Short mmCIF file of C-alpha atoms in Angstrom, two decimals:
data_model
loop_
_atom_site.label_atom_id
_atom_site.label_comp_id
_atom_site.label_asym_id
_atom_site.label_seq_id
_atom_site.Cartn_x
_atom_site.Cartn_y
_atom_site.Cartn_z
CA UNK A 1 -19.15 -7.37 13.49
CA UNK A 2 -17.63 -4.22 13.89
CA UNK A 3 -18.27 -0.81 12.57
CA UNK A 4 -16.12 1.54 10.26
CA UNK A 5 -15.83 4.38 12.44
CA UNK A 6 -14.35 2.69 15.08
CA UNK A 7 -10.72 4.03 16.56
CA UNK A 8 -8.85 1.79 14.14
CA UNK A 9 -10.32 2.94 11.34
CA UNK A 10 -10.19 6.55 12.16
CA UNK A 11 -6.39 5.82 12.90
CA UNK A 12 -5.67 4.13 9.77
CA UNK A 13 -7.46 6.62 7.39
CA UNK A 14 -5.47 9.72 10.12
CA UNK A 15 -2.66 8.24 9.16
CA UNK A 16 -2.43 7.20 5.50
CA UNK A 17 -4.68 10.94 4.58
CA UNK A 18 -2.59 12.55 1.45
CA UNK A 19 -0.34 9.80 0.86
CA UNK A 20 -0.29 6.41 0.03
CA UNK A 21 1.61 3.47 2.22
CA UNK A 22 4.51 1.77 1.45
CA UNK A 23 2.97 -1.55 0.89
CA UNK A 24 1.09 -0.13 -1.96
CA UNK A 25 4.14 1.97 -3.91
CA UNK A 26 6.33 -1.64 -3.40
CA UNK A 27 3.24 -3.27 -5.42
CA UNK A 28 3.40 -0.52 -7.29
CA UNK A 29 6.90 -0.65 -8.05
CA UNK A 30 6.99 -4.25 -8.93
CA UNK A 31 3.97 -3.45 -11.38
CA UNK A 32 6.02 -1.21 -12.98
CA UNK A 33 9.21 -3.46 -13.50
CA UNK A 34 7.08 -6.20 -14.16
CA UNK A 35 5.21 -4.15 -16.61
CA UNK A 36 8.23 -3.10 -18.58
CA UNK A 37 9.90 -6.93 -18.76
CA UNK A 38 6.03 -8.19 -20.06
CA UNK A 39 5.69 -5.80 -23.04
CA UNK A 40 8.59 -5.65 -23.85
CA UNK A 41 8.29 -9.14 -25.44
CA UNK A 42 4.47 -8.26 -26.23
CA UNK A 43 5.62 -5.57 -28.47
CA UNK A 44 7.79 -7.34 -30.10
CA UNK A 45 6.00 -10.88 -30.36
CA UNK A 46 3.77 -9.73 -33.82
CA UNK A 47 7.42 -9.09 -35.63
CA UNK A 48 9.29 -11.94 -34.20
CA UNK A 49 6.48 -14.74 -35.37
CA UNK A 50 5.79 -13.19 -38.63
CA UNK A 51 8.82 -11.73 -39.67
CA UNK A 52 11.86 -13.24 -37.92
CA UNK A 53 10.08 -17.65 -37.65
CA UNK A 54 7.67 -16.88 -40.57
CA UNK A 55 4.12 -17.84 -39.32
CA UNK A 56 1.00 -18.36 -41.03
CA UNK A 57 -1.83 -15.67 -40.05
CA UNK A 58 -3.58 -18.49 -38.77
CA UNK A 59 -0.59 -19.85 -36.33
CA UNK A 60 -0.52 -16.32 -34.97
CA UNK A 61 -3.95 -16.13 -34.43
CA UNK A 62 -3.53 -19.00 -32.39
CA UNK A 63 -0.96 -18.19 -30.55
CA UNK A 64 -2.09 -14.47 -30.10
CA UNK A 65 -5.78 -15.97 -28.64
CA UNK A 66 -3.90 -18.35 -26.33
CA UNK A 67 -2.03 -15.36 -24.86
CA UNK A 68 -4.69 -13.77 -24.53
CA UNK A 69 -7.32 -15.97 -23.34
CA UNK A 70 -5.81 -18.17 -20.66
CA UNK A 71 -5.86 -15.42 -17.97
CA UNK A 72 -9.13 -15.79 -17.48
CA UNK A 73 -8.91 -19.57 -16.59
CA UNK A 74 -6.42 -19.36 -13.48
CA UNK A 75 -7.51 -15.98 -11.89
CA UNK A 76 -10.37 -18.14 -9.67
CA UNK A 77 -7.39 -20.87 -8.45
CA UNK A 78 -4.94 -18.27 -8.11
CA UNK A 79 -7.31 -15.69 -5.99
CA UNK A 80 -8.58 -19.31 -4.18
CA UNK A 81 -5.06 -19.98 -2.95
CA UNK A 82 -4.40 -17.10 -1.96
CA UNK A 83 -7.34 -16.57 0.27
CA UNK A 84 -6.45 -20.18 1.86
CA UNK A 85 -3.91 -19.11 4.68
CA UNK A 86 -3.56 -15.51 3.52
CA UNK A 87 -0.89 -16.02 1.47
CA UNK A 88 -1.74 -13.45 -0.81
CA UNK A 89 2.79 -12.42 -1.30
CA UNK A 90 3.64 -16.46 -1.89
CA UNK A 91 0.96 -17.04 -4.59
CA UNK A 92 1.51 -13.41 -6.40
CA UNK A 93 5.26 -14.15 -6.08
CA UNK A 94 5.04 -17.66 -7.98
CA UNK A 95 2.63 -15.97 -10.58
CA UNK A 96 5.99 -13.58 -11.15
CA UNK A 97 7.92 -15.80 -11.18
CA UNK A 98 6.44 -17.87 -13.50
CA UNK A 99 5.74 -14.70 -15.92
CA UNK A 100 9.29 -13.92 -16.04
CA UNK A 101 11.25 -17.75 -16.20
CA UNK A 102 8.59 -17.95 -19.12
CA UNK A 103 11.06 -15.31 -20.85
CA UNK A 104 13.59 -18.37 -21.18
CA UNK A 105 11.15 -20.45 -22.59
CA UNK A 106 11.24 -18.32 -26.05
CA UNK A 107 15.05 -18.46 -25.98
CA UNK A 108 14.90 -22.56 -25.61
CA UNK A 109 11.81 -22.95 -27.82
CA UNK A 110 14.01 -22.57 -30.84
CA UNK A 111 11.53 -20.83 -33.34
CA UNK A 112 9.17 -24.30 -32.39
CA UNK A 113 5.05 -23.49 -32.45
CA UNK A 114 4.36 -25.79 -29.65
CA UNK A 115 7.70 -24.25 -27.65
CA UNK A 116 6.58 -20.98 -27.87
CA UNK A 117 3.10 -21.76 -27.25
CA UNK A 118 3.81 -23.31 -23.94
CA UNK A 119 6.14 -20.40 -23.29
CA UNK A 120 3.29 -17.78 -24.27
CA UNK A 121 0.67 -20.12 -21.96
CA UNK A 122 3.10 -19.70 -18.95
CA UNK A 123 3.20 -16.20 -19.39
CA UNK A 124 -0.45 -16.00 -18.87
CA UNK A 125 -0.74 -18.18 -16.32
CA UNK A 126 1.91 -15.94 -14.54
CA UNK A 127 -0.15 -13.03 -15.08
CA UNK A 128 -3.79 -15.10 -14.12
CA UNK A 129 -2.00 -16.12 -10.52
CA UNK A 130 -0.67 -13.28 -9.69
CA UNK A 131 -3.50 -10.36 -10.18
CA UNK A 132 -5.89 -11.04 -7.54
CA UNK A 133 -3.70 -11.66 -4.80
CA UNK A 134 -1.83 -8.91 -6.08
CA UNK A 135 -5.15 -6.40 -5.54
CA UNK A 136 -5.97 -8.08 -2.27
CA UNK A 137 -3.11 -6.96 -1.03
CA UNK A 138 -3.48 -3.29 -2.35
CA UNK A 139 -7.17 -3.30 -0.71
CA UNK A 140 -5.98 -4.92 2.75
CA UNK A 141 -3.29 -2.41 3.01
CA UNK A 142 -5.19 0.98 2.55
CA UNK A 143 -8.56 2.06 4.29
CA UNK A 144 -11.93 2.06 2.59
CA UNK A 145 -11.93 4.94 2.03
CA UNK A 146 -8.88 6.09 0.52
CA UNK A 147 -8.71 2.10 -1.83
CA UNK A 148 -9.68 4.84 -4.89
CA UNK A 149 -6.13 6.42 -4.71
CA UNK A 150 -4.25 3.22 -3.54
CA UNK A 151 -5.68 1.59 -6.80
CA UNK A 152 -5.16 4.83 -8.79
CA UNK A 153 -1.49 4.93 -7.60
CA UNK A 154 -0.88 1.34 -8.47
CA UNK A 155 -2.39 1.20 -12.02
CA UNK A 156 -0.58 4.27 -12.95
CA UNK A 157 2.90 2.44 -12.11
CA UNK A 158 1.90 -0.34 -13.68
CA UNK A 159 1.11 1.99 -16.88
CA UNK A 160 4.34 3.96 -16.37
CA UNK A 161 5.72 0.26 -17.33
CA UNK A 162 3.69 -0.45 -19.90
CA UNK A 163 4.71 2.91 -21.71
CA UNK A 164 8.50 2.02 -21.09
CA UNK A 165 8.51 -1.52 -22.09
CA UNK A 166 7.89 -1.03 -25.86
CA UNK A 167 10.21 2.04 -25.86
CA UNK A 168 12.96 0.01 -24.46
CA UNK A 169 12.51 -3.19 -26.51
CA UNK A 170 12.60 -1.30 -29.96
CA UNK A 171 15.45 0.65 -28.61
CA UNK A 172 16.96 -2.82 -28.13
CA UNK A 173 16.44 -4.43 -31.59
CA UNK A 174 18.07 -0.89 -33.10
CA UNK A 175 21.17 -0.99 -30.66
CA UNK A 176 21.60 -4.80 -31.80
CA UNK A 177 20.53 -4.92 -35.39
CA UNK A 178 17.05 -7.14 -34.94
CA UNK A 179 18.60 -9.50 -32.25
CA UNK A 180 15.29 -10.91 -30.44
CA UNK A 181 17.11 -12.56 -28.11
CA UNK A 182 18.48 -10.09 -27.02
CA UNK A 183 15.17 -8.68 -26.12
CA UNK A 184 14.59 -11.67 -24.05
CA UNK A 185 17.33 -12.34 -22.32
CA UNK A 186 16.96 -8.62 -20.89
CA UNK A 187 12.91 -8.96 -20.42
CA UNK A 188 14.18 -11.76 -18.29
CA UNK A 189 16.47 -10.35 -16.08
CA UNK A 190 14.21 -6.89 -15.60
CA UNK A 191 11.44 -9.53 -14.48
CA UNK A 192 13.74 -11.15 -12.10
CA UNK A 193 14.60 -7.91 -10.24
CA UNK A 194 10.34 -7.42 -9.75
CA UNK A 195 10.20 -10.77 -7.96
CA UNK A 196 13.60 -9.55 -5.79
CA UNK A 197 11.86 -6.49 -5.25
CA UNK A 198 8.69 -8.35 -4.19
CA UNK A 199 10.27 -10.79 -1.38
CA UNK A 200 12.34 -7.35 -0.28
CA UNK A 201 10.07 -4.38 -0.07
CA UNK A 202 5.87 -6.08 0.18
CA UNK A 203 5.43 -7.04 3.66
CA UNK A 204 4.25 -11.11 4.04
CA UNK A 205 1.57 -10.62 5.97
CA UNK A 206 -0.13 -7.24 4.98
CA UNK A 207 -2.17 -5.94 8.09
CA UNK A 208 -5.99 -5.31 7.95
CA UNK A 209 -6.24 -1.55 7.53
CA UNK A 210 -9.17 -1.19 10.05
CA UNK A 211 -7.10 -3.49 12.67
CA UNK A 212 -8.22 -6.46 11.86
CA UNK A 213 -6.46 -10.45 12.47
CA UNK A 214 -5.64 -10.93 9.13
CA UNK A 215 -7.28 -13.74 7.59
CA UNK A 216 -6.34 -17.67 8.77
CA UNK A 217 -7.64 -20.64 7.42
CA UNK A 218 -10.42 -20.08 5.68
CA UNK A 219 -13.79 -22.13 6.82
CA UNK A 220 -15.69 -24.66 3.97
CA UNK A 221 -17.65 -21.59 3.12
CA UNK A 222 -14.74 -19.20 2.47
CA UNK A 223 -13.40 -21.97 0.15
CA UNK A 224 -16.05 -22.01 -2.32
CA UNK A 225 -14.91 -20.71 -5.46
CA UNK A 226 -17.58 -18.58 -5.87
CA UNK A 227 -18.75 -18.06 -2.35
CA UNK A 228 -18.04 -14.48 -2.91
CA UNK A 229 -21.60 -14.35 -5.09
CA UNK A 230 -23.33 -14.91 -1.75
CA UNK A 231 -23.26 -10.97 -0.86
CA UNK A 232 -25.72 -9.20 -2.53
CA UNK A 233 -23.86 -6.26 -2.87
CA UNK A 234 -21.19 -8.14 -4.60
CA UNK A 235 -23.27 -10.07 -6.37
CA UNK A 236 -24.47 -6.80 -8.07
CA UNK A 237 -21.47 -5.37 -8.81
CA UNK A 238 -20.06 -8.37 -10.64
CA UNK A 239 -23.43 -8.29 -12.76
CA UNK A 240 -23.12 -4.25 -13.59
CA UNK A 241 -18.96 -5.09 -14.68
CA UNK A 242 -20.11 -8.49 -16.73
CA UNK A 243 -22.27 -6.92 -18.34
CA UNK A 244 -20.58 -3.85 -19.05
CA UNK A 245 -17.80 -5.92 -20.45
CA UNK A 246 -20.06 -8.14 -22.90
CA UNK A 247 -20.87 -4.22 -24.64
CA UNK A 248 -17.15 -3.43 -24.77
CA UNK A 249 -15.79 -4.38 -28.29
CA UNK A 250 -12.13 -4.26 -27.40
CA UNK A 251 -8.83 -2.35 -28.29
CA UNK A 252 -7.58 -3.57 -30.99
CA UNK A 253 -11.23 -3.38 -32.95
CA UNK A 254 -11.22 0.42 -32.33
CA UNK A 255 -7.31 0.77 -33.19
CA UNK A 256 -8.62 -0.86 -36.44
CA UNK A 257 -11.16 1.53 -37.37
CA UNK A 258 -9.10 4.37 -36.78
CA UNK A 259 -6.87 3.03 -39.42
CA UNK A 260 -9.73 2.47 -41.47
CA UNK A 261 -11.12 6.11 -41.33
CA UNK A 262 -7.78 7.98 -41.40
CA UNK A 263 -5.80 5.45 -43.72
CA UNK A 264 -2.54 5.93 -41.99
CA UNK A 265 0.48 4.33 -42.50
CA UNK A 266 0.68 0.86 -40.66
CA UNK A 267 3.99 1.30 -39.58
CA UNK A 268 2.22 4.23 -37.19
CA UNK A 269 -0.27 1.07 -35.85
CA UNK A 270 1.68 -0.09 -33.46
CA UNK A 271 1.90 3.48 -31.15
CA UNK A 272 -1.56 3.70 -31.08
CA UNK A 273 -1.92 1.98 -27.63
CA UNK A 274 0.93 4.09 -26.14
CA UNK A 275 -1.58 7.42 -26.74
CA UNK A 276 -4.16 5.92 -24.40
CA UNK A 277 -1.91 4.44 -21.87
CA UNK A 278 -0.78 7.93 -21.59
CA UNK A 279 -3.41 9.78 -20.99
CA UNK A 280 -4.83 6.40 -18.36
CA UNK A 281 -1.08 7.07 -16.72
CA UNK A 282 -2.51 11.33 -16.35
CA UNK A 283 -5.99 10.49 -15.34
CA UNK A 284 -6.01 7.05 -12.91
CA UNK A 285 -4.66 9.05 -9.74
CA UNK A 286 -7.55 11.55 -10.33
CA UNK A 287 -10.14 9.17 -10.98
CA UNK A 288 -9.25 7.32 -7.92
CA UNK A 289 -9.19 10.02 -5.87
CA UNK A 290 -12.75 11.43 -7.36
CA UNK A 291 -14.43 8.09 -6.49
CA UNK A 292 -12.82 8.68 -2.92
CA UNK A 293 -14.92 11.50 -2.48
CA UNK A 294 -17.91 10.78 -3.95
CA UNK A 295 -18.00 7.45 -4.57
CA UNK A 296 -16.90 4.93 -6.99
CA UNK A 297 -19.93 3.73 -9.15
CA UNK A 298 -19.96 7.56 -10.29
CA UNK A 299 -16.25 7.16 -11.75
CA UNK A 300 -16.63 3.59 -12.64
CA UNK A 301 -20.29 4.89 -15.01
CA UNK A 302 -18.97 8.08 -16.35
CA UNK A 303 -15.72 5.76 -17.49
CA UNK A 304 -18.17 3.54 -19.55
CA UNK A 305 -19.51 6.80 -20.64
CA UNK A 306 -16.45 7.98 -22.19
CA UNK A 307 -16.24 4.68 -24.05
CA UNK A 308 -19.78 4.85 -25.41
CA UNK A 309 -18.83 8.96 -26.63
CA UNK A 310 -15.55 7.03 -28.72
CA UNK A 311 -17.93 4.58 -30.45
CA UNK A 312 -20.09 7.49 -31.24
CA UNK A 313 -17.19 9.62 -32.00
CA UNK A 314 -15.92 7.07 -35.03
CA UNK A 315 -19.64 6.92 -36.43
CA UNK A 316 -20.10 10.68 -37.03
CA UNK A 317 -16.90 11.95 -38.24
CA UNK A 318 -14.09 11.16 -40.64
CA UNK A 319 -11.97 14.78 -39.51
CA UNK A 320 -8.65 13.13 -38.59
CA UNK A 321 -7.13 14.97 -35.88
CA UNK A 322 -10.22 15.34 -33.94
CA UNK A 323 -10.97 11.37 -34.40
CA UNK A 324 -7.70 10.51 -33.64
CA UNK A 325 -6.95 12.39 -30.48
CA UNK A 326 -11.27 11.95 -29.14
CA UNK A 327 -10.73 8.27 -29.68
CA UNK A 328 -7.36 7.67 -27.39
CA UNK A 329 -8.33 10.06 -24.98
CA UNK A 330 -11.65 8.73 -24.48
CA UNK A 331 -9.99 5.44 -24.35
CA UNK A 332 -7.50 6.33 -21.91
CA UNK A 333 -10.30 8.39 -19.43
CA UNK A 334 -12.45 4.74 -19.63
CA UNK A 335 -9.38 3.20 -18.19
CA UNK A 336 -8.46 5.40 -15.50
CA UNK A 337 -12.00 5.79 -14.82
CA UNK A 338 -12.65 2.26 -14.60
CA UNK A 339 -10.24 -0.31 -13.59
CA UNK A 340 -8.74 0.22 -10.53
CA UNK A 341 -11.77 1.90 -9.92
CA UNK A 342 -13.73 -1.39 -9.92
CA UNK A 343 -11.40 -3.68 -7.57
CA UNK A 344 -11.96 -0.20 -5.38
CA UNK A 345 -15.31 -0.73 -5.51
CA UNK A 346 -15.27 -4.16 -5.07
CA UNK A 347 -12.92 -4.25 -2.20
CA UNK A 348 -15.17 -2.71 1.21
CA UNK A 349 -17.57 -5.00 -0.02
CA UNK A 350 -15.75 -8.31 0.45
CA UNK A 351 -14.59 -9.54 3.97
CA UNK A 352 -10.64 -9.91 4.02
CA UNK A 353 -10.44 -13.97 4.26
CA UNK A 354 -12.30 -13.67 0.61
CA UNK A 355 -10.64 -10.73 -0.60
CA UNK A 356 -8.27 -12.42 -3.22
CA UNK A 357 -11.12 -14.82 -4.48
CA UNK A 358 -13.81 -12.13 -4.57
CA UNK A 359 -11.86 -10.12 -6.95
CA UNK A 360 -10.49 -12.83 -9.15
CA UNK A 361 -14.02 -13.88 -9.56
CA UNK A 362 -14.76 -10.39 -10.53
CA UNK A 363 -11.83 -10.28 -12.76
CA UNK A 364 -12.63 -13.35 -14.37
CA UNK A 365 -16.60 -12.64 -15.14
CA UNK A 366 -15.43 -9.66 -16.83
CA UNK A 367 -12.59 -11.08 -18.98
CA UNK A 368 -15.08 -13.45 -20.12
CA UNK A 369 -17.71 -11.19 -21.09
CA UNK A 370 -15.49 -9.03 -22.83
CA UNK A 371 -14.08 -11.75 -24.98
CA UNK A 372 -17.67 -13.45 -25.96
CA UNK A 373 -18.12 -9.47 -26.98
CA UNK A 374 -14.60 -9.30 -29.07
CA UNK A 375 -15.73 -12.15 -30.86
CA UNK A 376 -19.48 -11.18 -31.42
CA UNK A 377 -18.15 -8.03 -33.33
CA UNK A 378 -15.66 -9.35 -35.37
CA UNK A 379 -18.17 -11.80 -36.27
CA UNK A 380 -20.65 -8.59 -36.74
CA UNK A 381 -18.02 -6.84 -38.59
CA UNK A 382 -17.61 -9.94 -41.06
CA UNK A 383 -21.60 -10.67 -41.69
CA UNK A 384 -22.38 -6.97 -41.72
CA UNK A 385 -19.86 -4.22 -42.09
CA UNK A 386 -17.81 -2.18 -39.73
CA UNK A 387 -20.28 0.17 -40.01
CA UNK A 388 -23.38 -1.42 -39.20
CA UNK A 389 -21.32 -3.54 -36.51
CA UNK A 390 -20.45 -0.24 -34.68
CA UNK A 391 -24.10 0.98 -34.63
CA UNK A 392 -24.85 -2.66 -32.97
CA UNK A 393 -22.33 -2.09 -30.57
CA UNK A 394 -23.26 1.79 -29.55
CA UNK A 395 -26.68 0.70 -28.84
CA UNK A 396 -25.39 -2.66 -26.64
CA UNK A 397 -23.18 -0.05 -24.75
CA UNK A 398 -25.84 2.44 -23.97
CA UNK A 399 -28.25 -0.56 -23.06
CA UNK A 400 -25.86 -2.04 -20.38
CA UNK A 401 -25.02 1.30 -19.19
CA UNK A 402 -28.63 2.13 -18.61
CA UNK A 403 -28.88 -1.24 -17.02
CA UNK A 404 -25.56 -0.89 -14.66
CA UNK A 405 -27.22 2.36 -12.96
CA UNK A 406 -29.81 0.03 -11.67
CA UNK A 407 -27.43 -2.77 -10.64
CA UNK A 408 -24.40 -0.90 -9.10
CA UNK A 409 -25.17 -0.97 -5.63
CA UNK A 410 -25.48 2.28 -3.69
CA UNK A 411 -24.13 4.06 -1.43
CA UNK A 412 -21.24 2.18 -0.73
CA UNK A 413 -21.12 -0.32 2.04
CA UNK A 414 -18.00 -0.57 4.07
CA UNK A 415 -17.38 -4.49 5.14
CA UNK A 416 -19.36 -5.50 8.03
CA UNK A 417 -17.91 -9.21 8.59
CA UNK A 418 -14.57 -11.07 8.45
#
């Protein structure tokens, strides 16, 4: 046992107060690289499979749900092994690794399905291994109480990326007149330098903010999969975010009804994503930092809040510039507001020899929800109408916001074991 106002925590939170430690800016920085080598080839994907190899809608539906979907099925083994040993930098370091060799992959497939479906599928497995050891380590190198900005700092790196990697990949196909491998061969290379820069500048062994061993070999308890649902408070928190998730329709269903209302060109479809990963990039330092002060189920609610006004926002008006711009910036605030929010959240609550599992559980619950929730409104949206599916989903969203007050624990409990 110990308690969070002892000297060690005092000293950690004296001495990381208005800034945020080098461990987390590395993570941060690899995010960012990272970031920019993964979408590039995710912008570009859509174009290259339909246009340039000539797939069916149905092959790229395929292919699009595998990349998608397999996340979700790794996070638990790779937040397991990471916990086993603390060797939270070696498992996040393969998951890079993986994510970026998998760049090759599409250059060797040779326009083949089943290549560039196992190419796709290593992607994602890249990304599944590597996210909740990657978050342990942000949580076990700041104090409780500042994890809001460490996480704010982090995710708005890793946005920084994702704004630069689509930018830099059509910039690419101009300079070399629709040359996709091009694209590749560079995504590779930029995701080679974030695993250089992650054996370089994140320490192996990231010390316990409140002076704490850090975590050995974990007991038959720790290695449970989900041991983590033992805690109460945990346990509560990963029902609030499932079910939060299962009322969440998805991007790409809202990017679609904003093409709907305001009939744009398609051509413009594509830069729709960049306007709320722009104004998440303003707003996630902020929200951290709010949920620092006053804590983080207030961020993480008003987030879901912001989502619920969009929904509402595309039912009562058709006025273009005001749908437009209230859509993607109540898009972007749910981001900021939520998701780095949430492993902050999650992180005081979980002792540090179950940090990396805890949040790929919590990771993985909501991935799942969110996808049984994608697919429940498309299938709404096919039976009933966009319309009529949108109403369905407002009322979901206000129900499991309603419920989450109840469920978030509160106040926040700092950890109280190892």
């Amino acid at each position: 046992m110990y308690l969070a106002t002892t000297d060690a925590a005092a000293t950690a939170t004296k001495v990381t107060r208005g800034r945020v430690g080098g461990p987390v800016l590395a993570l941060g920085a690899v995010s960012l690289v990272t970031d920019i080598s993964s979408e590039m080839v995710t912008a570009v994907l859509p174009l290259y499979f339909v246009l340039q190899l000539g797939l069916s809608p149905l092959q790229f539906g395929f292919l699009d749900g595998l990349y998608n979907g397999v996340t979700a099925l790794v996070r638990l083994l790779g937040g397991h092994a990471a916990d086993r040993g603390g060797r939270h930098k070696l498992v996040a370091g393969a998951g890079y690794a993986l994510s970026a060799f998998s760049r090759l992959g599409l250059l060797l497939a040779g326009g083949g399905t089943v290549g560039i479906g196992a190419s796709i599928a290593a992607d994602r497995l890249g990304k599944g291994v590597r996210t909740a050891p990657r978050d342990a380590l942000i949580s076990l190198s700041a104090p409780p109480d500042a994890l809001g900005r460490a996480f704010g700092v982090h995710r708005a790196m890793d946005t920084t990326g994702a704004l630069l990697g689509p930018l830099a990949a059509f910039a690419l196909l101009w300079a070399t007149a629709d040359a996709y491998d091009a694209v590749f061969v560079v995504s590779f290379c930029v995701g080679l330098l974030g695993v250089l820069m992650l054996i370089v500048l994140v320490p192996g062994r990231t010390a316990d903010p409140l002076g704490r061993p850090a975590p050995g070999a974990p007991s038959r308890q720790r290695g449970r999969l989900l041991a983590p649902l033992r805690d109460t408070d945990f346990r509560r928190i990963f029902g609030a975010a499932a079910l939060l998730g299962a009322a969440t329709i998805g991007d790409s269903f809202l990017y679609l009804l904003l093409q709907r209302r305001l009939d744009f060109a398609v051509s413009w479809f594509p830069l729709l994503p960049l306007g709320a990963a722009a104004i998440y990039l303003l707003l996630a330092v902020p929200a951290g930092r709010l949920g620092d002060r006053i804590g983080r189920r207030v961020p993480f609610l008003c987030g879901h809040a912001a989502l619920l006004g969009g929904y509402i926002l595309l039912l009562i008006t058709d006025a273009g510039p005001v749908l437009l711009v209230g859509v993607l910036l109540l898009l972007g605030v749910f981001y900021a507001a939520t998701d780095g929010v949430l492993m902050a959240l999650a992180g005081p609550v979980l002792p540090a020899a179950r940090r990396a599992s805890g949040m790929a559980l919590l990771q993985t619950g909501q991935a799942l929800s969110r996808l049984l929730a994608a697919a429940g409104f498309g299938a709404a949206w096919t039976l009933w109408g966009d319309h009529s599916a949108l109403i369905a989903a407002v009322v979901a969203l206000a129900v499991a916001l309603a419920a989450a007050v109840f469920l978030l624990p509160r106040p926040e409990r700092q950890p109280s074991r190892v």
